[in-house]
Every structure is written in structure tokens, then in C-alpha cells.
XYZ file of C-alpha atoms in Angstrom:
145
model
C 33.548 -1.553 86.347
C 33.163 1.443 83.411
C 29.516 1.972 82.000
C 28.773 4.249 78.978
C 25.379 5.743 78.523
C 23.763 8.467 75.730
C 21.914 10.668 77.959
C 19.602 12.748 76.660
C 18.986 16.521 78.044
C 16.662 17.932 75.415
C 16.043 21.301 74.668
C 12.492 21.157 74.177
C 9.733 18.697 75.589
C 9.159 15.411 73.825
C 5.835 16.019 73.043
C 7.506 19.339 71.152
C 10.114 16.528 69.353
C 7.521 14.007 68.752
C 5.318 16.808 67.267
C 8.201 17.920 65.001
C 9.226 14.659 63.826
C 5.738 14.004 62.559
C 5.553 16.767 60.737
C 8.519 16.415 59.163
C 7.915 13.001 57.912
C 4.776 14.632 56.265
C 6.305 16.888 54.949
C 9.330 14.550 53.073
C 6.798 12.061 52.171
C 5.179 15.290 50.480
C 7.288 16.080 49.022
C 8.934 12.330 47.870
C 5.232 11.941 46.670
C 5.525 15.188 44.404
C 9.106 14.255 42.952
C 10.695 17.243 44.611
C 14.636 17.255 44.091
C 16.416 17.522 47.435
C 14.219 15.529 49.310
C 17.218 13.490 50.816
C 19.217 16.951 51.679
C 15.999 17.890 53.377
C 15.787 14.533 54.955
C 19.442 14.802 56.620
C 18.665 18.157 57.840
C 15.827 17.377 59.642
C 17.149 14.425 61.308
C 19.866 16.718 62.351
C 17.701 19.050 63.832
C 15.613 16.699 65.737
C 19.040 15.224 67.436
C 19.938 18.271 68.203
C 16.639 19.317 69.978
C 17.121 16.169 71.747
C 20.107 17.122 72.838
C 22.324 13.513 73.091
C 25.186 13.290 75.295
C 27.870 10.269 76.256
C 28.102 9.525 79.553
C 30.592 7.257 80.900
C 31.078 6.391 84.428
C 33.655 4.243 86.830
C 31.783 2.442 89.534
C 33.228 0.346 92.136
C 30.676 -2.248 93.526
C 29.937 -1.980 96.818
C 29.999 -5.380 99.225
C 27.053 -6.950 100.526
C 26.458 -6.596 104.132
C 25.645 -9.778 106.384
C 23.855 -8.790 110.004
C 24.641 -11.053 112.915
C 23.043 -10.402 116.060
C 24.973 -12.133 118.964
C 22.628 -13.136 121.676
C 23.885 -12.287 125.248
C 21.161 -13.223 126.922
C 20.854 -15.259 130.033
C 20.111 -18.405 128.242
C 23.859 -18.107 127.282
C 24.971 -18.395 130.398
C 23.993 -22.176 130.537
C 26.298 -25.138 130.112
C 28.532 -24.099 127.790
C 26.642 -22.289 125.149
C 29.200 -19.029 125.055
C 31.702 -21.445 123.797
C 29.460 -22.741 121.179
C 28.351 -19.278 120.228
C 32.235 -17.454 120.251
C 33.107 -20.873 117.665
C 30.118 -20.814 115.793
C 30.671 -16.501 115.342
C 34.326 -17.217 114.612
C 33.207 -20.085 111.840
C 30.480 -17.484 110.562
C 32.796 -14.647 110.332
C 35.898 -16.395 108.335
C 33.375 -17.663 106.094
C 31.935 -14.089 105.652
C 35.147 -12.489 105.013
C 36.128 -15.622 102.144
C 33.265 -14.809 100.677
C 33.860 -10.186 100.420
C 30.915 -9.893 102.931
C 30.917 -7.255 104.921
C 29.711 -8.189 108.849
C 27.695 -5.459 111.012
C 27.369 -6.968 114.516
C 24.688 -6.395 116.808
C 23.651 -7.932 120.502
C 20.661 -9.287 121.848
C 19.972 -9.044 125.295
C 17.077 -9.863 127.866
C 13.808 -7.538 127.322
C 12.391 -5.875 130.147
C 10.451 -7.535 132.792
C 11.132 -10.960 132.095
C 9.686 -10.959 128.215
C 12.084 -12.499 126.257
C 14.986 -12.219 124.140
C 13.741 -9.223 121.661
C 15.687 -10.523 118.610
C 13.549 -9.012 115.950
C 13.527 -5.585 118.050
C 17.449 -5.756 117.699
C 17.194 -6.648 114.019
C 15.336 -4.015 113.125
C 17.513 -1.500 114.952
C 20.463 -3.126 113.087
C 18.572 -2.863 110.201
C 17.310 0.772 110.041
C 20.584 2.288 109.101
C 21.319 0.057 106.450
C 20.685 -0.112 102.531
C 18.123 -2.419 101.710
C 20.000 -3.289 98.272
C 23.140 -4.654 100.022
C 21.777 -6.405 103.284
C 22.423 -10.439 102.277
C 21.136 -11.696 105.202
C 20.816 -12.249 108.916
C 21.973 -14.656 110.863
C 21.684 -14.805 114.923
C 24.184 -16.637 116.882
């Protein structure tokens, strides 16, 4: 994707611009008021100074998009171990990730295991780990299997 911008870099503060500009208008309304010849001459030329104080540049830029980034946190905890849950989570990961990569998403995996003395799966502990070295802008969700 290409993107054009006028950038401005100016050689002076605003305020300094601002300040000009005003007086400038005075001035040509001065002397538009008194019948002055020249008045548009003097016009042009101080619009041309003032866009060169503000120094205008074009800036055009390529940019590739970047693709969005889907978290999944696979749960390897004990409760997986039962009946025949690993077989529902290994089909239900497959299904997630061919329907992650149809769609340009890029998948960042991360496991859940058992917490410490007996508390739990610490899913949100795991997420936010996963999280932390991740831009915010592309995450597009979370999904635990």
C-alpha cells in the first residue's frame, strides 16, 4: 500500500508563522483599503514567504500491512488426560489452525499446564505471558483449546 503526505518541518515556530500571517493580512488589507498599486504582487509574496517558513515537504511511503496475530494457549493439563479429550483438543487445534491460516492470521502458540500445589490450570497467567511480547494493535484474539 503507497501513502503520500505534506509534512511540514518549519523553520520557525507556529506561533512565529501565525504571528506573521496576521500581520501581513493587516498590512494588505491596508493597504487594499488605501488603493495602493501592487497589493496583489505583495499578496503573492507573502504567501510565498509564509510557505516557505513553514517549510512543506512530500512524503510518500510503501507500507506492507502486517498480519494479525491469533494466541492459542493449548491446555496440557491433567484434565486432558481424561477420556479422550487430547483427541478432541489435537482436532479441534488442527480445525482452529487451517481456519487461521485461510483467513492470513498469524498463530503464536502457548501451553497451559497445572499450577503449583494443586491450584488450578493458570490460563490467564499463561495468557498474559503470551501476551507481553506482543503488539497490542495486531493481537485478534485468544482462543484456548
Amino acid at each position: 500500500m503507497n501513502a503520500a503526505s505534506v509534512v511540514f518541518a518549519p523553520l520557525v515556530p507556529w506561533p512565529a508563522i501565525w504571528g506573521a500571517g496576521a500581520l501581513f493580512s493587516a498590512l494588505l488589507l491596508i493597504a487594499l483599503w488605501r488603493g495602493l498599486a501592487g497589493w496583489p504582487l505583495r499578496a503573492l509574496a507573502a504567501g510565498a514567504l509564509l510557505v516557505a517558513l513553514a517549510q512543506p515537504s512530500l512524503q510518500t511511503e510503501e507500507r506492507a500491512p502486517l498480519s494479525d496475530i491469533l494466541v492459542v494457549l493449548v491446555d496440557e493439563s491433567a484434565s486432558q488426560r481424561l477420556d479422550d479429550r487430547a483427541d478432541q483438543s489435537a482436532a479441534a487445534l488442527a480445525a482452529l489452525e487451517r481456519e487461521a491460516q485461510a483467513r492470513g492470521l498469524e498463530i503464536r502458540r502457548a501451553t497451559v499446564g497445572d499450577g503449583a500445589d494443586n491450584r488450578g490450570t493458570l490460563a490467564m497467567t499463561a495468557l498474559s505471558e503470551a501476551l507481553a511480547d506482543l503488539p497490542r494493535d495486531r493481537v485478534a484474539g485468544m482462543v484456548l483449546v
